[in-house]
mmCIF file of C-alpha atoms and ligand atoms in Angstrom:
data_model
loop_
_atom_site.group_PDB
_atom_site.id
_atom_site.type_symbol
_atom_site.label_atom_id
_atom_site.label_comp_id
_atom_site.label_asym_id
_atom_site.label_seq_id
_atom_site.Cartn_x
_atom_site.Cartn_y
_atom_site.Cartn_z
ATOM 1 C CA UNK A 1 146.732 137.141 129.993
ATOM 2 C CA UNK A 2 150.076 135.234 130.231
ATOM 3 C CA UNK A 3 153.379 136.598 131.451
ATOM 4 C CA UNK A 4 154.698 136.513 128.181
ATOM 5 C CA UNK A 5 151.438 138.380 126.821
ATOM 6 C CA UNK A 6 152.003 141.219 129.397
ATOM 7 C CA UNK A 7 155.277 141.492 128.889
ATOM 8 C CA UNK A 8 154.557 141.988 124.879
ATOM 9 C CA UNK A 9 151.868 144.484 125.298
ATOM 10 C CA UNK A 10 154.244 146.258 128.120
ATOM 11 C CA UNK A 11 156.736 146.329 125.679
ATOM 12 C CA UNK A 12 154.750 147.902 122.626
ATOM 13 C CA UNK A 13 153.197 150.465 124.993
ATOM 14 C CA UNK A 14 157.020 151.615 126.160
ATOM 15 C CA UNK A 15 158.030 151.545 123.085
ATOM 16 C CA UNK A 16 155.142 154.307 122.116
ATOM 17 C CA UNK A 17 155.204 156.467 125.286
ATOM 18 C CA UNK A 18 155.724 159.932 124.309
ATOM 19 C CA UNK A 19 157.094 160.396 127.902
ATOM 20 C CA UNK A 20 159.973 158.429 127.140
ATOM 21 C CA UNK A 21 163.649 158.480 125.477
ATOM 22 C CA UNK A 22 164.985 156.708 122.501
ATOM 23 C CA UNK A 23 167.408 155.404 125.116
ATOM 24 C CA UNK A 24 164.339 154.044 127.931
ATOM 25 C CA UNK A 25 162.450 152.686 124.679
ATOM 26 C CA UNK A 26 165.733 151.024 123.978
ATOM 27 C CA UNK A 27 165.691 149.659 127.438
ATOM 28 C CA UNK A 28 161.770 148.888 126.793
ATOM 29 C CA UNK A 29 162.139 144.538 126.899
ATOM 30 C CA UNK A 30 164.121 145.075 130.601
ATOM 31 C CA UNK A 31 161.936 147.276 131.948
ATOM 32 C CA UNK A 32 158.858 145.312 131.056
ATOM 33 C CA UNK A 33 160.100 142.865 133.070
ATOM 34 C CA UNK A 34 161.751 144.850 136.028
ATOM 35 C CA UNK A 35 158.357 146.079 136.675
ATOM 36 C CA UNK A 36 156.439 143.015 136.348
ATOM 37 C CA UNK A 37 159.000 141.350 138.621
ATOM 38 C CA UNK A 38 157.721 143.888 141.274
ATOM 39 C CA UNK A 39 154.235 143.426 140.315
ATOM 40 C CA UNK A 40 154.654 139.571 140.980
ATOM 41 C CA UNK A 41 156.862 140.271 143.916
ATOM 42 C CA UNK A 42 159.220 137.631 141.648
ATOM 43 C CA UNK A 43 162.801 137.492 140.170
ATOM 44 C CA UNK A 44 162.924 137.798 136.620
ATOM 45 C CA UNK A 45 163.931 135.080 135.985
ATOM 46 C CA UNK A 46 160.654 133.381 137.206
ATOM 47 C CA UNK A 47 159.352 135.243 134.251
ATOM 48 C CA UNK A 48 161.493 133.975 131.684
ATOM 49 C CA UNK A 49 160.849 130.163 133.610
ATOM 50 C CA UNK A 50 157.348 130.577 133.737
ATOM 51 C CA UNK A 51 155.828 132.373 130.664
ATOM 52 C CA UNK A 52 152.583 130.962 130.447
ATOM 53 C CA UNK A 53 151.311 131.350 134.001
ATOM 54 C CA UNK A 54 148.900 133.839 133.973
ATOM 55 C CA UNK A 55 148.633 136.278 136.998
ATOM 56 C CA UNK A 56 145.692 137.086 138.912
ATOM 57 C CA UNK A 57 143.304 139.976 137.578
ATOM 58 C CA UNK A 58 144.589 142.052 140.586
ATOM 59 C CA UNK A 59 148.340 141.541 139.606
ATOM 60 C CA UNK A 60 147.891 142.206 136.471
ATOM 61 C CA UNK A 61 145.980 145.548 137.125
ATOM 62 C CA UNK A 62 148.989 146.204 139.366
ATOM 63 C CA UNK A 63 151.451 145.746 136.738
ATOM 64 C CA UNK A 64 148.812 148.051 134.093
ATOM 65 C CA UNK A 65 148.921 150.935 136.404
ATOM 66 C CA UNK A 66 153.231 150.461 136.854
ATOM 67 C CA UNK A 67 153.294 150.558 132.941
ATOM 68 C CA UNK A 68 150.886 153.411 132.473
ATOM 69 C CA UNK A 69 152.981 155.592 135.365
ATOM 70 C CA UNK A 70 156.523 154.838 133.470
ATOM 71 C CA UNK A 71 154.611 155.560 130.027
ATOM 72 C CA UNK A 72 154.296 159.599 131.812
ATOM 73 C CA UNK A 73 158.249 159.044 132.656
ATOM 74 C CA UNK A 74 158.539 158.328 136.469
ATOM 75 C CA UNK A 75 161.712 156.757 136.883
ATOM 76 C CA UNK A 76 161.567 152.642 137.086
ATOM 77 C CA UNK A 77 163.695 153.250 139.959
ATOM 78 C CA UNK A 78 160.784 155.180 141.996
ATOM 79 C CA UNK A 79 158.328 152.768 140.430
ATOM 80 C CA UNK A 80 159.887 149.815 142.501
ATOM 81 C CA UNK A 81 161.599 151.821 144.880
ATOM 82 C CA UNK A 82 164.921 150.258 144.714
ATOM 83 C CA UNK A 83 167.749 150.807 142.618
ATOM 84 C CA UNK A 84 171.133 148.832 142.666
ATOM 85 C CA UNK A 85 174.318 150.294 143.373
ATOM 86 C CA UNK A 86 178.087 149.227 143.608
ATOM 87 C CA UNK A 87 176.491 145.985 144.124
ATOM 88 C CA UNK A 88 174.032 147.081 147.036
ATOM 89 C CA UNK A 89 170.368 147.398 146.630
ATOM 90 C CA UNK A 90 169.188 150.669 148.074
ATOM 91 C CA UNK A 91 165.779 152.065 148.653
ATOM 92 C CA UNK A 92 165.009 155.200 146.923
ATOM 93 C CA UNK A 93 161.967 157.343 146.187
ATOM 94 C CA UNK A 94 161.271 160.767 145.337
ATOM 95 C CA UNK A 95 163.355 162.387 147.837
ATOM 96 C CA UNK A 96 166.438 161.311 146.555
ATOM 97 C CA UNK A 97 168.314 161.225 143.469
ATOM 98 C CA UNK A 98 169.132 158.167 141.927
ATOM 99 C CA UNK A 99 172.362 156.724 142.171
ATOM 100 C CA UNK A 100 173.868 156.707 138.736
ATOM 101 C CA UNK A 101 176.557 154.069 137.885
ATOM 102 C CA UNK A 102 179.226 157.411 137.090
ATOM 103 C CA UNK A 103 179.133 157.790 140.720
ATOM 104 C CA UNK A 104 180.366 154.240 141.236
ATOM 105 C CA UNK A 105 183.845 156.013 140.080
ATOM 106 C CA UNK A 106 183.933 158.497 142.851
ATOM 107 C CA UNK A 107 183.733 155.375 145.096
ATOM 108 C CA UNK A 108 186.566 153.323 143.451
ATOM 109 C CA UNK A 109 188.662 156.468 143.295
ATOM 110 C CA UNK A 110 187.675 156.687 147.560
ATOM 111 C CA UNK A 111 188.028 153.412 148.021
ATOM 112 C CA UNK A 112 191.847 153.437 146.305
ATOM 113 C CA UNK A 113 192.910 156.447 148.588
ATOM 114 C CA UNK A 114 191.457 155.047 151.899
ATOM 115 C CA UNK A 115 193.569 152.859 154.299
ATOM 116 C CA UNK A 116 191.511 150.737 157.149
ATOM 117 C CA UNK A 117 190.118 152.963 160.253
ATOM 118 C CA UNK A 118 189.509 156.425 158.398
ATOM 119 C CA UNK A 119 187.238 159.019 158.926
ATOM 120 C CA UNK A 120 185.361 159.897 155.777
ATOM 121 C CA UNK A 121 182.123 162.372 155.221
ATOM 122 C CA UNK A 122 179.835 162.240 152.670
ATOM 123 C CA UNK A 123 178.259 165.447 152.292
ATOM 124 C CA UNK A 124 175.003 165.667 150.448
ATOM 125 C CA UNK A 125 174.286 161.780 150.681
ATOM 126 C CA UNK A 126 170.918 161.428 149.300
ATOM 127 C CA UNK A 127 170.130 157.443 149.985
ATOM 128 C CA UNK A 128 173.556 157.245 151.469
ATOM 129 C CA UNK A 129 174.409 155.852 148.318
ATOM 130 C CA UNK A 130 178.187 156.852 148.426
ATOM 131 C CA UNK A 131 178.557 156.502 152.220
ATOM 132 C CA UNK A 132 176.431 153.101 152.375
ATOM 133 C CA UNK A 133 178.931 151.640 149.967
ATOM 134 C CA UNK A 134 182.342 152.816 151.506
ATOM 135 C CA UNK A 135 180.913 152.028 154.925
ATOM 136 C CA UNK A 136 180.149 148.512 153.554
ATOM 137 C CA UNK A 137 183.801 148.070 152.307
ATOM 138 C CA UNK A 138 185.750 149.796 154.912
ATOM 139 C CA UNK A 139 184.404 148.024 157.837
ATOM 140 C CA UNK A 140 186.993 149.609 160.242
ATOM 141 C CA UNK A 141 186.164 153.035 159.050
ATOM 142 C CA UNK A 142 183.860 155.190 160.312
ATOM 143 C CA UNK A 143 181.367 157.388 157.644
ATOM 144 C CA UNK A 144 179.440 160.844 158.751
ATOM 145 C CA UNK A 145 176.604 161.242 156.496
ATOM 146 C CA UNK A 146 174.694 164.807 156.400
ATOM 147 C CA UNK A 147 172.069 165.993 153.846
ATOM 148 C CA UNK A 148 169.524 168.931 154.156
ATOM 149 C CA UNK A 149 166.884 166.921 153.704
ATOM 150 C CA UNK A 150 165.417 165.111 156.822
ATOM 151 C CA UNK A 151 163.485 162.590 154.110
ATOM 152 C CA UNK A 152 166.460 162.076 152.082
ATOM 153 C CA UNK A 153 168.382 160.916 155.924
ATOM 154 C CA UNK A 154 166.163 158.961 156.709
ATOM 155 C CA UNK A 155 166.194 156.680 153.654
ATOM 156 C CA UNK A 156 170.148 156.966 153.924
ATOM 157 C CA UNK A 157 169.568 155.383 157.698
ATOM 158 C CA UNK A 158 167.105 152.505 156.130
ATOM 159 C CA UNK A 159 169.543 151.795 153.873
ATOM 160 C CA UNK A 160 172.209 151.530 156.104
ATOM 161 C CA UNK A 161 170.273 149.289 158.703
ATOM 162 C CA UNK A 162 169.496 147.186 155.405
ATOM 163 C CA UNK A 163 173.100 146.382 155.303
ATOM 164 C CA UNK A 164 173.445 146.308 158.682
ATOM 165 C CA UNK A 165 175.714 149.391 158.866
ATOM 166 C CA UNK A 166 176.901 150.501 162.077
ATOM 167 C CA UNK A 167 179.829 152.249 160.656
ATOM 168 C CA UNK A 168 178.052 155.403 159.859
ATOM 169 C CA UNK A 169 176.686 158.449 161.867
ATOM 170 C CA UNK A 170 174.134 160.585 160.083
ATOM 171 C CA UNK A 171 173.688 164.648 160.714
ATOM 172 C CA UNK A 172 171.158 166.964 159.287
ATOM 173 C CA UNK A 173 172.254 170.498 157.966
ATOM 174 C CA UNK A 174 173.902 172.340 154.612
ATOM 175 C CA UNK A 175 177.317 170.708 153.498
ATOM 176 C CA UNK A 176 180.146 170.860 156.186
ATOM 177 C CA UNK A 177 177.442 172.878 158.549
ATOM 178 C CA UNK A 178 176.424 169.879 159.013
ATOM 179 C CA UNK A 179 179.387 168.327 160.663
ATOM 180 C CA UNK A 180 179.219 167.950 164.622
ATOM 181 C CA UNK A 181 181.754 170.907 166.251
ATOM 182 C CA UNK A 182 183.594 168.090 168.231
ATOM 183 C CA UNK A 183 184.555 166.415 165.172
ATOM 184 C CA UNK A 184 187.893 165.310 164.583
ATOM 185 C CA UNK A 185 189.575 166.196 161.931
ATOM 186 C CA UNK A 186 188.585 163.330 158.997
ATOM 187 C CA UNK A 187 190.989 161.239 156.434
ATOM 188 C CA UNK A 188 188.543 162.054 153.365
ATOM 189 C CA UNK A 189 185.552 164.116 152.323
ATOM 190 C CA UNK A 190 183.199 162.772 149.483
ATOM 191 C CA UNK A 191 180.455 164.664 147.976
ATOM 192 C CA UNK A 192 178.202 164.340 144.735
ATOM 193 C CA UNK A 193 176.766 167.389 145.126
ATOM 194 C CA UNK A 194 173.936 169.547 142.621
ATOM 195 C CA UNK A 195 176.457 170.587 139.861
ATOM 196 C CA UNK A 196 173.975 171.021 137.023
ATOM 197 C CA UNK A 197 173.244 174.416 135.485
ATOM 198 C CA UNK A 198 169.878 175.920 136.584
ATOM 199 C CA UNK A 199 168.728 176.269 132.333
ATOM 200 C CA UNK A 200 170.401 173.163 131.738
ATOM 201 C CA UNK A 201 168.001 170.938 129.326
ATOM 202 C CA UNK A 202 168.623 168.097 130.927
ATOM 203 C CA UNK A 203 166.978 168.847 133.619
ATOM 204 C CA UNK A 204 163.629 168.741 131.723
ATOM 205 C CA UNK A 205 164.171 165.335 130.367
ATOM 206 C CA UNK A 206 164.327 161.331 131.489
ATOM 207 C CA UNK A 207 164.599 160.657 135.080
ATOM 208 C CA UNK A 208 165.744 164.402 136.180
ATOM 209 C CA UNK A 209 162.204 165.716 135.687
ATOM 210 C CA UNK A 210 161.042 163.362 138.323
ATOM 211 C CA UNK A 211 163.829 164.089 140.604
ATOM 212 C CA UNK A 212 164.144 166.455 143.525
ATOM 213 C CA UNK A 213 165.653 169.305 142.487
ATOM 214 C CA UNK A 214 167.976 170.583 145.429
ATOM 215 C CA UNK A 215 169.999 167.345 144.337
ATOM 216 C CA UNK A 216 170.627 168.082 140.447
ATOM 217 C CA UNK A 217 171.081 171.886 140.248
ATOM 218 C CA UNK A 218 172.301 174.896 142.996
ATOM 219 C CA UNK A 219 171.465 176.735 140.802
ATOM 220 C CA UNK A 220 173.014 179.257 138.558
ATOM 221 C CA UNK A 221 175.907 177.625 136.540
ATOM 222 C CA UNK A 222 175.371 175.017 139.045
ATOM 223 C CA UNK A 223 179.291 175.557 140.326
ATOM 224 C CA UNK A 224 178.561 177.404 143.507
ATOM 225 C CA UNK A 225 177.619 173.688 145.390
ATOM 226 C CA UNK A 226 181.061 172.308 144.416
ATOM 227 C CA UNK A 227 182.650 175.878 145.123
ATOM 228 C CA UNK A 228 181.084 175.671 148.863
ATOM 229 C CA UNK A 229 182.969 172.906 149.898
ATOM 230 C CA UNK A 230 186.333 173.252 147.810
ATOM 231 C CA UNK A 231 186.344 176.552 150.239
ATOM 232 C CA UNK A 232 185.256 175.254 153.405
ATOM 233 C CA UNK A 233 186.432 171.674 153.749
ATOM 234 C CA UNK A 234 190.169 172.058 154.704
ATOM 235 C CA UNK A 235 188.824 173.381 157.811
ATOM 236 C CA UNK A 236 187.837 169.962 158.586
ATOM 237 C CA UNK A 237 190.466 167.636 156.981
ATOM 238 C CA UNK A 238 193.505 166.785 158.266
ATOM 239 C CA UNK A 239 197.015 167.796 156.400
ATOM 240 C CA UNK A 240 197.153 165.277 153.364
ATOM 241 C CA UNK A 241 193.305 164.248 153.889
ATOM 242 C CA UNK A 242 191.667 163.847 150.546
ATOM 243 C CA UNK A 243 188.597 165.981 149.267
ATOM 244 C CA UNK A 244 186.916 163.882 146.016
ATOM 245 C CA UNK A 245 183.966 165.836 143.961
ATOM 246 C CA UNK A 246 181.601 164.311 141.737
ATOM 247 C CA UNK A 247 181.300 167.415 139.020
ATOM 248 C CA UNK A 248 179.694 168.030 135.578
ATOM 249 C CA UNK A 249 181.330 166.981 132.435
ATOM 250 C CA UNK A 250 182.283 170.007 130.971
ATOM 251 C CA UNK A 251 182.941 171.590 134.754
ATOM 252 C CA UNK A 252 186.676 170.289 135.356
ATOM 253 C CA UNK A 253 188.273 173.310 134.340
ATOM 254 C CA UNK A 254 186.280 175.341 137.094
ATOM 255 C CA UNK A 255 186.824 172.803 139.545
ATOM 256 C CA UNK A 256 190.760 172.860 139.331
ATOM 257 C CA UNK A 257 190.706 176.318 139.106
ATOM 258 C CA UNK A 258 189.151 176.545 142.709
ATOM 259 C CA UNK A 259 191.551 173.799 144.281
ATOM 260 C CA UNK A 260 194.311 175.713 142.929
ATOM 261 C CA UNK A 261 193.561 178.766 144.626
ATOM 262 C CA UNK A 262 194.584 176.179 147.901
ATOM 263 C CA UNK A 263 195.572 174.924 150.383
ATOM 264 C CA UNK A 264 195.334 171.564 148.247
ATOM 265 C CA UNK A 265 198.028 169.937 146.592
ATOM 266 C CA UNK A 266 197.949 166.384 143.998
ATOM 267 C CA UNK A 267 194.888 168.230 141.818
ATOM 268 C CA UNK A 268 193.654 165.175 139.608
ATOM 269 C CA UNK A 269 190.525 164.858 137.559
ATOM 270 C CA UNK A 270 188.804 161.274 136.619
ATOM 271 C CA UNK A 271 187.339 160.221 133.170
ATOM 272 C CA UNK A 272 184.115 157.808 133.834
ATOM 273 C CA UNK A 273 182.902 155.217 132.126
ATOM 274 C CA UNK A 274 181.510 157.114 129.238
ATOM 275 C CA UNK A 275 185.227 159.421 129.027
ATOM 276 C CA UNK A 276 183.750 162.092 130.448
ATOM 277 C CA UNK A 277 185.659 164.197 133.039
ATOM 278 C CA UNK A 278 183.925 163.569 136.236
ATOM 279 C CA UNK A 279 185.882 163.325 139.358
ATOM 280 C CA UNK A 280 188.406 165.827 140.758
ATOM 281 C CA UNK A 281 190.636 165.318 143.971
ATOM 282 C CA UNK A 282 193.131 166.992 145.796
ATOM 283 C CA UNK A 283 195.092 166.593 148.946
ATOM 284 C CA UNK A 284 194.947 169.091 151.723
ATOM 285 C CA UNK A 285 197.980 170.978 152.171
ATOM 286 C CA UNK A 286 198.071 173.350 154.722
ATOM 287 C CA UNK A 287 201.480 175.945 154.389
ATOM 288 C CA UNK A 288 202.390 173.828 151.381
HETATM 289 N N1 LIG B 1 174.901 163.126 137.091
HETATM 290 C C1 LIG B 1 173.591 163.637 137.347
HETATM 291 C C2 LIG B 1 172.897 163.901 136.048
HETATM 292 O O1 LIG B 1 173.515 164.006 135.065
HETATM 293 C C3 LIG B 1 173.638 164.912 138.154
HETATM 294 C C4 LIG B 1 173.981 164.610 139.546
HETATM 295 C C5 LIG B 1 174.274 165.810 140.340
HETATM 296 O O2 LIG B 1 173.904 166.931 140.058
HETATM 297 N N2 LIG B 1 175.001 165.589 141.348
HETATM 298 O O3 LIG B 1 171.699 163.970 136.000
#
């Protein structure tokens, strides 16, 4: 078969795969193509170029078996185990979530409070998403990564020797447990940690199903994560260091609720992309 001809019958099979969204079948044409990229080991635009090549029998088996696995619903970012974000390409698999593009806000929002030569944790960092991409644009700052996960570190150290990071340290351990004793006190802490609620029926559909689930849901109402470090991390910031959550939609409320009990001054929340509420910050303010 041609490119093209894969790419048609990829598409028609998407667009039938019970294990699928109305919002992935939408996305059916660009995923055809995303995954036969990575079966070729091409851009796609060398499949828009070249549509009547036709691949080898073993590439094309390749590129069967890619279809049939995102048919069931594992993530195209697993699939090719890559996934772009804030510009970077990042290796991810199944230890990790996936970065989402609403998370790209809490890094602006980071980004817009940081001056040169900070100290800045991530907490929770997955593929080092977060931290990858401040460390990338703060050369003169230096970035503490920790997760729980040993698998989910050591992808966030691949991908920061794939951008040739030597701006971050990485430590293994629960939230700011994690954190080395002799640490001075930091500029900013960043998390995007589990927020979602344990019943929550999202969590049984798209991507999520796929996804570990340590990093979607603590549990619960899934506020406990968030309320962990609201309580624990002016022990570690400096007075008028920044602490910046990543939270549910419909969890703002809660989340300024806990800031306000203090010692935190400036309490903002963030709209993303979509207009949902879904960054809060405040300023530690010790005696204020
Ligand atoms: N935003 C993610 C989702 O909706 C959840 C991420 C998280 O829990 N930190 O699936």
């Amino acid at each position: 078969m041609t490119i093209h001809e894969l790419l048609q019958q990829a598409r028609q099979r998407l667009l039938k795969a019970p294990g699928l969204t109305p919002d992935d079948q939408h996305n059916a044409d660009r995923e055809a193509q995303i995954l036969l990229a990575h079966a070729l080991d091409c851009r796609r635009s060398y499949l828009l170029a070249y549509p009547e090549l036709e691949p080898t029998d073993g590439k094309q088996r390749d590129f069967r078996v890619l279809v049939d696995k995102r048919c069931h619903g594992e993530p195209v970012a697993y699939l090719v185990g890559q996934r772009e974000f804030y510009g970077l390409a990042l290796e991810v698999d199944e230890a990790v979530l996936i970065p989402r593009p609403e998370t790209e806000l809490l890094v602006e929002q980071a980004l817009s409070l940081l001056p040169e030569n900070s100290r800045v944790a991530d907490l929770g960092t997955g593929s080092g998403a977060i931290a990858v991409a401040l460390a990338k644009l703060r050369r003169g700052s230096h970035i503490v990564a920790t997760d729980a996960c040993a698998r989910a570190l050591n992808l966030a150290r691949k991908n920061a020797a794939r951008h040739r990071l030597v701006n971050i340290e990485f430590h293994q351990g629960y939230w700011l447990d994690a954190l080395p004793r002799s640490l001075e006190p930091l500029d900013m802490i960043v998390s995007n940690p589990p927020y979602v609620a344990a019943g929550d029926r999202h969590l049984s559909q798209g991507d999520c199903r796929f996804e570990p689930a340590m990093a979607l849901t603590p549990g619960g109402d899934g506020i406990c994560a968030l309320q962990h470090i609201i309580a624990h991390a002016p022990a570690y910031l400096r007075p008028a260091g920044w602490l910046l959550l990543e939270h549910g939609y419909d969890q703002p409320d809660a989340v300024q609720a806990l800031f306000a009990q203090g010692p935190w001054d400036n309490i903002q929340t963030i709209r993303d992309l979509a207009g949902q509420p879904r960054v809060s910050l405040a300023c530690h303010a010790p005696g204020g």
